């Protein structure tokens, strides 16, 4: 996260904060008083953290991608419900927008899992490592859809419609407006785990050599940072159009290529 903010600042002609600034921010959040407006907020924050950490553990242990996707979606939905549970219009508007983002990136993740099944005959992550050739050669267009998912999940421009990734100083932060102190710290910490998870899923495209897979994942994230630095925030309609009009067709074309190639 610190390197991300440093690179973004350099691209915009600024010096930027120290690389360790996100750790300072996190320590500061955890040192503040713990206040929530509703109990649902409290439940949603810890459910969000638990689901993402569990997803990371499942990925590392080579478990079922379909179940992993369900667990991950459960956490995202819980955060949205936490934002809906308060009466603040800013929080509720952010929750609506996060819901639209969810409808944009979840189909892309689901189609990625379907592609893995068509290529390996299994939903298990461990079976990807047994393939003789990299998954990327079979699912090349999913490298593009994974970049879209990364940008949407990490609230990067132009998809930062529910909460800007860079607007740490803003009082009104969409879905995060009514979270504060250690609970906001837990959400920020969960975003870190989420980034590791998404980079890990991108690295699966070249799981035969994890160094190459890691380079592919970091390269994808660098592309996301560049796009984040040179684009402005879209409206929610454009976000849906990109997800459904570009991402899903690319994924479906790749799935058809894999399916037809088997005959």
mmCIF file with all atom_site columns, N, CA, C and O in Angstrom, residues 161-195:
data_model
loop_
_atom_site.group_PDB
_atom_site.id
_atom_site.type_symbol
_atom_site.label_atom_id
_atom_site.label_alt_id
_atom_site.label_comp_id
_atom_site.label_asym_id
_atom_site.label_entity_id
_atom_site.label_seq_id
_atom_site.pdbx_PDB_ins_code
_atom_site.Cartn_x
_atom_site.Cartn_y
_atom_site.Cartn_z
_atom_site.occupancy
_atom_site.B_iso_or_equiv
_atom_site.pdbx_formal_charge
_atom_site.auth_seq_id
_atom_site.auth_comp_id
_atom_site.auth_asym_id
_atom_site.auth_atom_id
_atom_site.pdbx_PDB_model_num
ATOM 1   N N  . UNK A 1 161 ? -16.179 4.790   -7.107 1.00 0.00 ? 161 UNK A N  1
ATOM 2   C CA . UNK A 1 161 ? -17.469 5.472   -6.948 1.00 0.00 ? 161 UNK A CA 1
ATOM 3   C C  . UNK A 1 161 ? -18.042 5.369   -5.542 1.00 0.00 ? 161 UNK A C  1
ATOM 4   O O  . UNK A 1 161 ? -18.840 6.190   -5.113 1.00 0.00 ? 161 UNK A O  1
ATOM 5   N N  . UNK A 1 162 ? -17.640 4.337   -4.784 1.00 0.00 ? 162 UNK A N  1
ATOM 6   C CA . UNK A 1 162 ? -18.210 4.181   -3.440 1.00 0.00 ? 162 UNK A CA 1
ATOM 7   C C  . UNK A 1 162 ? -17.318 4.783   -2.367 1.00 0.00 ? 162 UNK A C  1
ATOM 8   O O  . UNK A 1 162 ? -17.785 5.251   -1.340 1.00 0.00 ? 162 UNK A O  1
ATOM 9   N N  . UNK A 1 163 ? -16.006 4.782   -2.598 1.00 0.00 ? 163 UNK A N  1
ATOM 10  C CA . UNK A 1 163 ? -15.063 5.365   -1.639 1.00 0.00 ? 163 UNK A CA 1
ATOM 11  C C  . UNK A 1 163 ? -13.716 5.471   -2.321 1.00 0.00 ? 163 UNK A C  1
ATOM 12  O O  . UNK A 1 163 ? -13.179 4.461   -2.778 1.00 0.00 ? 163 UNK A O  1
ATOM 13  N N  . UNK A 1 164 ? -13.167 6.674   -2.383 1.00 0.00 ? 164 UNK A N  1
ATOM 14  C CA . UNK A 1 164 ? -11.889 6.846   -3.059 1.00 0.00 ? 164 UNK A CA 1
ATOM 15  C C  . UNK A 1 164 ? -10.762 6.237   -2.237 1.00 0.00 ? 164 UNK A C  1
ATOM 16  O O  . UNK A 1 164 ? -10.699 6.409   -1.024 1.00 0.00 ? 164 UNK A O  1
ATOM 17  N N  . UNK A 1 165 ? -9.860  5.537   -2.935 1.00 0.00 ? 165 UNK A N  1
ATOM 18  C CA . UNK A 1 165 ? -8.713  4.928   -2.261 1.00 0.00 ? 165 UNK A CA 1
ATOM 19  C C  . UNK A 1 165 ? -7.767  5.988   -1.695 1.00 0.00 ? 165 UNK A C  1
ATOM 20  O O  . UNK A 1 165 ? -7.124  5.796   -0.681 1.00 0.00 ? 165 UNK A O  1
ATOM 21  N N  . UNK A 1 166 ? -7.675  7.126   -2.377 1.00 0.00 ? 166 UNK A N  1
ATOM 22  C CA . UNK A 1 166 ? -6.699  8.150   -1.975 1.00 0.00 ? 166 UNK A CA 1
ATOM 23  C C  . UNK A 1 166 ? -7.260  9.182   -1.007 1.00 0.00 ? 166 UNK A C  1
ATOM 24  O O  . UNK A 1 166 ? -6.509  9.947   -0.435 1.00 0.00 ? 166 UNK A O  1
ATOM 25  N N  . UNK A 1 167 ? -8.584  9.213   -0.840 1.00 0.00 ? 167 UNK A N  1
ATOM 26  C CA . UNK A 1 167 ? -9.181  10.317  -0.071 1.00 0.00 ? 167 UNK A CA 1
ATOM 27  C C  . UNK A 1 167 ? -9.150  10.065  1.431  1.00 0.00 ? 167 UNK A C  1
ATOM 28  O O  . UNK A 1 167 ? -10.167 10.126  2.115  1.00 0.00 ? 167 UNK A O  1
ATOM 29  N N  . UNK A 1 168 ? -7.962  9.784   1.973  1.00 0.00 ? 168 UNK A N  1
ATOM 30  C CA . UNK A 1 168 ? -7.850  9.480   3.407  1.00 0.00 ? 168 UNK A CA 1
ATOM 31  C C  . UNK A 1 168 ? -8.204  10.687  4.276  1.00 0.00 ? 168 UNK A C  1
ATOM 32  O O  . UNK A 1 168 ? -8.586  10.553  5.427  1.00 0.00 ? 168 UNK A O  1
ATOM 33  N N  . UNK A 1 169 ? -8.010  11.899  3.712  1.00 0.00 ? 169 UNK A N  1
ATOM 34  C CA . UNK A 1 169 ? -8.264  13.098  4.501  1.00 0.00 ? 169 UNK A CA 1
ATOM 35  C C  . UNK A 1 169 ? -9.717  13.554  4.419  1.00 0.00 ? 169 UNK A C  1
ATOM 36  O O  . UNK A 1 169 ? -10.117 14.453  5.141  1.00 0.00 ? 169 UNK A O  1
ATOM 37  N N  . UNK A 1 170 ? -10.517 12.924  3.564  1.00 0.00 ? 170 UNK A N  1
ATOM 38  C CA . UNK A 1 170 ? -11.899 13.367  3.405  1.00 0.00 ? 170 UNK A CA 1
ATOM 39  C C  . UNK A 1 170 ? -12.769 12.901  4.573  1.00 0.00 ? 170 UNK A C  1
ATOM 40  O O  . UNK A 1 170 ? -12.629 11.786  5.064  1.00 0.00 ? 170 UNK A O  1
ATOM 41  N N  . UNK A 1 171 ? -13.669 13.772  5.005  1.00 0.00 ? 171 UNK A N  1
ATOM 42  C CA . UNK A 1 171 ? -14.590 13.403  6.084  1.00 0.00 ? 171 UNK A CA 1
ATOM 43  C C  . UNK A 1 171 ? -15.693 12.506  5.527  1.00 0.00 ? 171 UNK A C  1
ATOM 44  O O  . UNK A 1 171 ? -16.082 11.519  6.137  1.00 0.00 ? 171 UNK A O  1
ATOM 45  N N  . UNK A 1 172 ? -16.196 12.873  4.343  1.00 0.00 ? 172 UNK A N  1
ATOM 46  C CA . UNK A 1 172 ? -17.244 12.067  3.713  1.00 0.00 ? 172 UNK A CA 1
ATOM 47  C C  . UNK A 1 172 ? -16.579 11.081  2.759  1.00 0.00 ? 172 UNK A C  1
ATOM 48  O O  . UNK A 1 172 ? -16.049 11.475  1.724  1.00 0.00 ? 172 UNK A O  1
ATOM 49  N N  . UNK A 1 173 ? -16.582 9.794   3.113  1.00 0.00 ? 173 UNK A N  1
ATOM 50  C CA . UNK A 1 173 ? -15.910 8.783   2.295  1.00 0.00 ? 173 UNK A CA 1
ATOM 51  C C  . UNK A 1 173 ? -16.879 7.686   1.885  1.00 0.00 ? 173 UNK A C  1
ATOM 52  O O  . UNK A 1 173 ? -16.571 6.507   1.963  1.00 0.00 ? 173 UNK A O  1
ATOM 53  N N  . UNK A 1 174 ? -18.063 8.090   1.469  1.00 0.00 ? 174 UNK A N  1
ATOM 54  C CA . UNK A 1 174 ? -19.008 7.112   0.939  1.00 0.00 ? 174 UNK A CA 1
ATOM 55  C C  . UNK A 1 174 ? -19.327 6.012   1.927  1.00 0.00 ? 174 UNK A C  1
ATOM 56  O O  . UNK A 1 174 ? -19.736 6.273   3.069  1.00 0.00 ? 174 UNK A O  1
ATOM 57  N N  . UNK A 1 175 ? -19.094 4.778   1.532  1.00 0.00 ? 175 UNK A N  1
ATOM 58  C CA . UNK A 1 175 ? -19.457 3.625   2.353  1.00 0.00 ? 175 UNK A CA 1
ATOM 59  C C  . UNK A 1 175 ? -18.716 3.616   3.700  1.00 0.00 ? 175 UNK A C  1
ATOM 60  O O  . UNK A 1 175 ? -19.180 3.020   4.666  1.00 0.00 ? 175 UNK A O  1
ATOM 61  N N  . UNK A 1 176 ? -17.584 4.304   3.794  1.00 0.00 ? 176 UNK A N  1
ATOM 62  C CA . UNK A 1 176 ? -16.785 4.302   5.022  1.00 0.00 ? 176 UNK A CA 1
ATOM 63  C C  . UNK A 1 176 ? -17.080 5.495   5.933  1.00 0.00 ? 176 UNK A C  1
ATOM 64  O O  . UNK A 1 176 ? -16.463 5.634   6.989  1.00 0.00 ? 176 UNK A O  1
ATOM 65  N N  . UNK A 1 177 ? -18.018 6.362   5.538  1.00 0.00 ? 177 UNK A N  1
ATOM 66  C CA . UNK A 1 177 ? -18.263 7.609   6.277  1.00 0.00 ? 177 UNK A CA 1
ATOM 67  C C  . UNK A 1 177 ? -18.555 7.383   7.754  1.00 0.00 ? 177 UNK A C  1
ATOM 68  O O  . UNK A 1 177 ? -18.044 8.102   8.620  1.00 0.00 ? 177 UNK A O  1
ATOM 69  N N  . UNK A 1 178 ? -19.379 6.388   8.079  1.00 0.00 ? 178 UNK A N  1
ATOM 70  C CA . UNK A 1 178 ? -19.809 6.186   9.462  1.00 0.00 ? 178 UNK A CA 1
ATOM 71  C C  . UNK A 1 178 ? -18.938 5.196   10.236 1.00 0.00 ? 178 UNK A C  1
ATOM 72  O O  . UNK A 1 178 ? -19.289 4.780   11.329 1.00 0.00 ? 178 UNK A O  1
ATOM 73  N N  . UNK A 1 179 ? -17.817 4.775   9.658  1.00 0.00 ? 179 UNK A N  1
ATOM 74  C CA . UNK A 1 179 ? -16.860 3.928   10.380 1.00 0.00 ? 179 UNK A CA 1
ATOM 75  C C  . UNK A 1 179 ? -15.701 4.804   10.838 1.00 0.00 ? 179 UNK A C  1
ATOM 76  O O  . UNK A 1 179 ? -15.231 5.664   10.093 1.00 0.00 ? 179 UNK A O  1
ATOM 77  N N  . UNK A 1 180 ? -15.237 4.578   12.045 1.00 0.00 ? 180 UNK A N  1
ATOM 78  C CA . UNK A 1 180 ? -14.140 5.394   12.558 1.00 0.00 ? 180 UNK A CA 1
ATOM 79  C C  . UNK A 1 180 ? -13.278 4.574   13.523 1.00 0.00 ? 180 UNK A C  1
ATOM 80  O O  . UNK A 1 180 ? -13.621 3.446   13.886 1.00 0.00 ? 180 UNK A O  1
ATOM 81  N N  . UNK A 1 181 ? -12.139 5.194   13.933 1.00 0.00 ? 181 UNK A N  1
ATOM 82  C CA . UNK A 1 181 ? -11.274 4.595   14.930 1.00 0.00 ? 181 UNK A CA 1
ATOM 83  C C  . UNK A 1 181 ? -10.826 3.177   14.574 1.00 0.00 ? 181 UNK A C  1
ATOM 84  O O  . UNK A 1 181 ? -10.520 2.878   13.413 1.00 0.00 ? 181 UNK A O  1
ATOM 85  N N  . UNK A 1 182 ? -10.776 2.281   15.551 1.00 0.00 ? 182 UNK A N  1
ATOM 86  C CA . UNK A 1 182 ? -10.271 0.921   15.313 1.00 0.00 ? 182 UNK A CA 1
ATOM 87  C C  . UNK A 1 182 ? -11.108 0.131   14.308 1.00 0.00 ? 182 UNK A C  1
ATOM 88  O O  . UNK A 1 182 ? -10.566 -0.743  13.620 1.00 0.00 ? 182 UNK A O  1
ATOM 89  N N  . UNK A 1 183 ? -12.410 0.446   14.206 1.00 0.00 ? 183 UNK A N  1
ATOM 90  C CA . UNK A 1 183 ? -13.244 -0.282  13.233 1.00 0.00 ? 183 UNK A CA 1
ATOM 91  C C  . UNK A 1 183 ? -12.868 0.100   11.795 1.00 0.00 ? 183 UNK A C  1
ATOM 92  O O  . UNK A 1 183 ? -12.846 -0.751  10.904 1.00 0.00 ? 183 UNK A O  1
ATOM 93  N N  . UNK A 1 184 ? -12.568 1.382   11.582 1.00 0.00 ? 184 UNK A N  1
ATOM 94  C CA . UNK A 1 184 ? -12.074 1.794   10.270 1.00 0.00 ? 184 UNK A CA 1
ATOM 95  C C  . UNK A 1 184 ? -10.694 1.173   10.026 1.00 0.00 ? 184 UNK A C  1
ATOM 96  O O  . UNK A 1 184 ? -10.361 0.788   8.896  1.00 0.00 ? 184 UNK A O  1
ATOM 97  N N  . UNK A 1 185 ? -9.915  1.041   11.104 1.00 0.00 ? 185 UNK A N  1
ATOM 98  C CA . UNK A 1 185 ? -8.603  0.384   11.007 1.00 0.00 ? 185 UNK A CA 1
ATOM 99  C C  . UNK A 1 185 ? -8.733  -1.069  10.562 1.00 0.00 ? 185 UNK A C  1
ATOM 100 O O  . UNK A 1 185 ? -7.953  -1.549  9.743  1.00 0.00 ? 185 UNK A O  1
ATOM 101 N N  . UNK A 1 186 ? -9.735  -1.769  11.102 1.00 0.00 ? 186 UNK A N  1
ATOM 102 C CA . UNK A 1 186 ? -9.964  -3.173  10.706 1.00 0.00 ? 186 UNK A CA 1
ATOM 103 C C  . UNK A 1 186 ? -10.318 -3.248  9.219  1.00 0.00 ? 186 UNK A C  1
ATOM 104 O O  . UNK A 1 186 ? -9.847  -4.140  8.503  1.00 0.00 ? 186 UNK A O  1
ATOM 105 N N  . UNK A 1 187 ? -11.129 -2.293  8.760  1.00 0.00 ? 187 UNK A N  1
ATOM 106 C CA . UNK A 1 187 ? -11.503 -2.285  7.336  1.00 0.00 ? 187 UNK A CA 1
ATOM 107 C C  . UNK A 1 187 ? -10.274 -2.039  6.455  1.00 0.00 ? 187 UNK A C  1
ATOM 108 O O  . UNK A 1 187 ? -10.076 -2.698  5.429  1.00 0.00 ? 187 UNK A O  1
ATOM 109 N N  . UNK A 1 188 ? -9.421  -1.079  6.876  1.00 0.00 ? 188 UNK A N  1
ATOM 110 C CA . UNK A 1 188 ? -8.200  -0.810  6.104  1.00 0.00 ? 188 UNK A CA 1
ATOM 111 C C  . UNK A 1 188 ? -7.299  -2.044  6.083  1.00 0.00 ? 188 UNK A C  1
ATOM 112 O O  . UNK A 1 188 ? -6.719  -2.396  5.054  1.00 0.00 ? 188 UNK A O  1
ATOM 113 N N  . UNK A 1 189 ? -7.181  -2.705  7.236  1.00 0.00 ? 189 UNK A N  1
ATOM 114 C CA . UNK A 1 189 ? -6.371  -3.927  7.321  1.00 0.00 ? 189 UNK A CA 1
ATOM 115 C C  . UNK A 1 189 ? -6.949  -5.010  6.404  1.00 0.00 ? 189 UNK A C  1
ATOM 116 O O  . UNK A 1 189 ? -6.202  -5.738  5.731  1.00 0.00 ? 189 UNK A O  1
ATOM 117 N N  . UNK A 1 190 ? -8.265  -5.102  6.360  1.00 0.00 ? 190 UNK A N  1
ATOM 118 C CA . UNK A 1 190 ? -8.908  -6.089  5.491  1.00 0.00 ? 190 UNK A CA 1
ATOM 119 C C  . UNK A 1 190 ? -8.617  -5.801  4.026  1.00 0.00 ? 190 UNK A C  1
ATOM 120 O O  . UNK A 1 190 ? -8.431  -6.726  3.223  1.00 0.00 ? 190 UNK A O  1
ATOM 121 N N  . UNK A 1 191 ? -8.559  -4.522  3.668  1.00 0.00 ? 191 UNK A N  1
ATOM 122 C CA . UNK A 1 191 ? -8.210  -4.164  2.286  1.00 0.00 ? 191 UNK A CA 1
ATOM 123 C C  . UNK A 1 191 ? -6.818  -4.687  1.931  1.00 0.00 ? 191 UNK A C  1
ATOM 124 O O  . UNK A 1 191 ? -6.570  -5.089  0.794  1.00 0.00 ? 191 UNK A O  1
ATOM 125 N N  . UNK A 1 192 ? -5.910  -4.685  2.892  1.00 0.00 ? 192 UNK A N  1
ATOM 126 C CA . UNK A 1 192 ? -4.562  -5.210  2.626  1.00 0.00 ? 192 UNK A CA 1
ATOM 127 C C  . UNK A 1 192 ? -4.633  -6.706  2.318  1.00 0.00 ? 192 UNK A C  1
ATOM 128 O O  . UNK A 1 192 ? -4.015  -7.184  1.376  1.00 0.00 ? 192 UNK A O  1
ATOM 129 N N  . UNK A 1 193 ? -5.388  -7.421  3.148  1.00 0.00 ? 193 UNK A N  1
ATOM 130 C CA . UNK A 1 193 ? -5.557  -8.862  2.894  1.00 0.00 ? 193 UNK A CA 1
ATOM 131 C C  . UNK A 1 193 ? -6.226  -9.089  1.537  1.00 0.00 ? 193 UNK A C  1
ATOM 132 O O  . UNK A 1 193 ? -5.894  -10.030 0.809  1.00 0.00 ? 193 UNK A O  1
ATOM 133 N N  . UNK A 1 194 ? -7.194  -8.231  1.220  1.00 0.00 ? 194 UNK A N  1
ATOM 134 C CA . UNK A 1 194 ? -7.925  -8.362  -0.042 1.00 0.00 ? 194 UNK A CA 1
ATOM 135 C C  . UNK A 1 194 ? -6.979  -8.171  -1.226 1.00 0.00 ? 194 UNK A C  1
ATOM 136 O O  . UNK A 1 194 ? -7.084  -8.889  -2.228 1.00 0.00 ? 194 UNK A O  1
ATOM 137 N N  . UNK A 1 195 ? -6.047  -7.228  -1.081 1.00 0.00 ? 195 UNK A N  1
ATOM 138 C CA . UNK A 1 195 ? -5.078  -6.997  -2.155 1.00 0.00 ? 195 UNK A CA 1
ATOM 139 C C  . UNK A 1 195 ? -4.204  -8.235  -2.342 1.00 0.00 ? 195 UNK A C  1
ATOM 140 O O  . UNK A 1 195 ? -3.940  -8.665  -3.477 1.00 0.00 ? 195 UNK A O  1
#
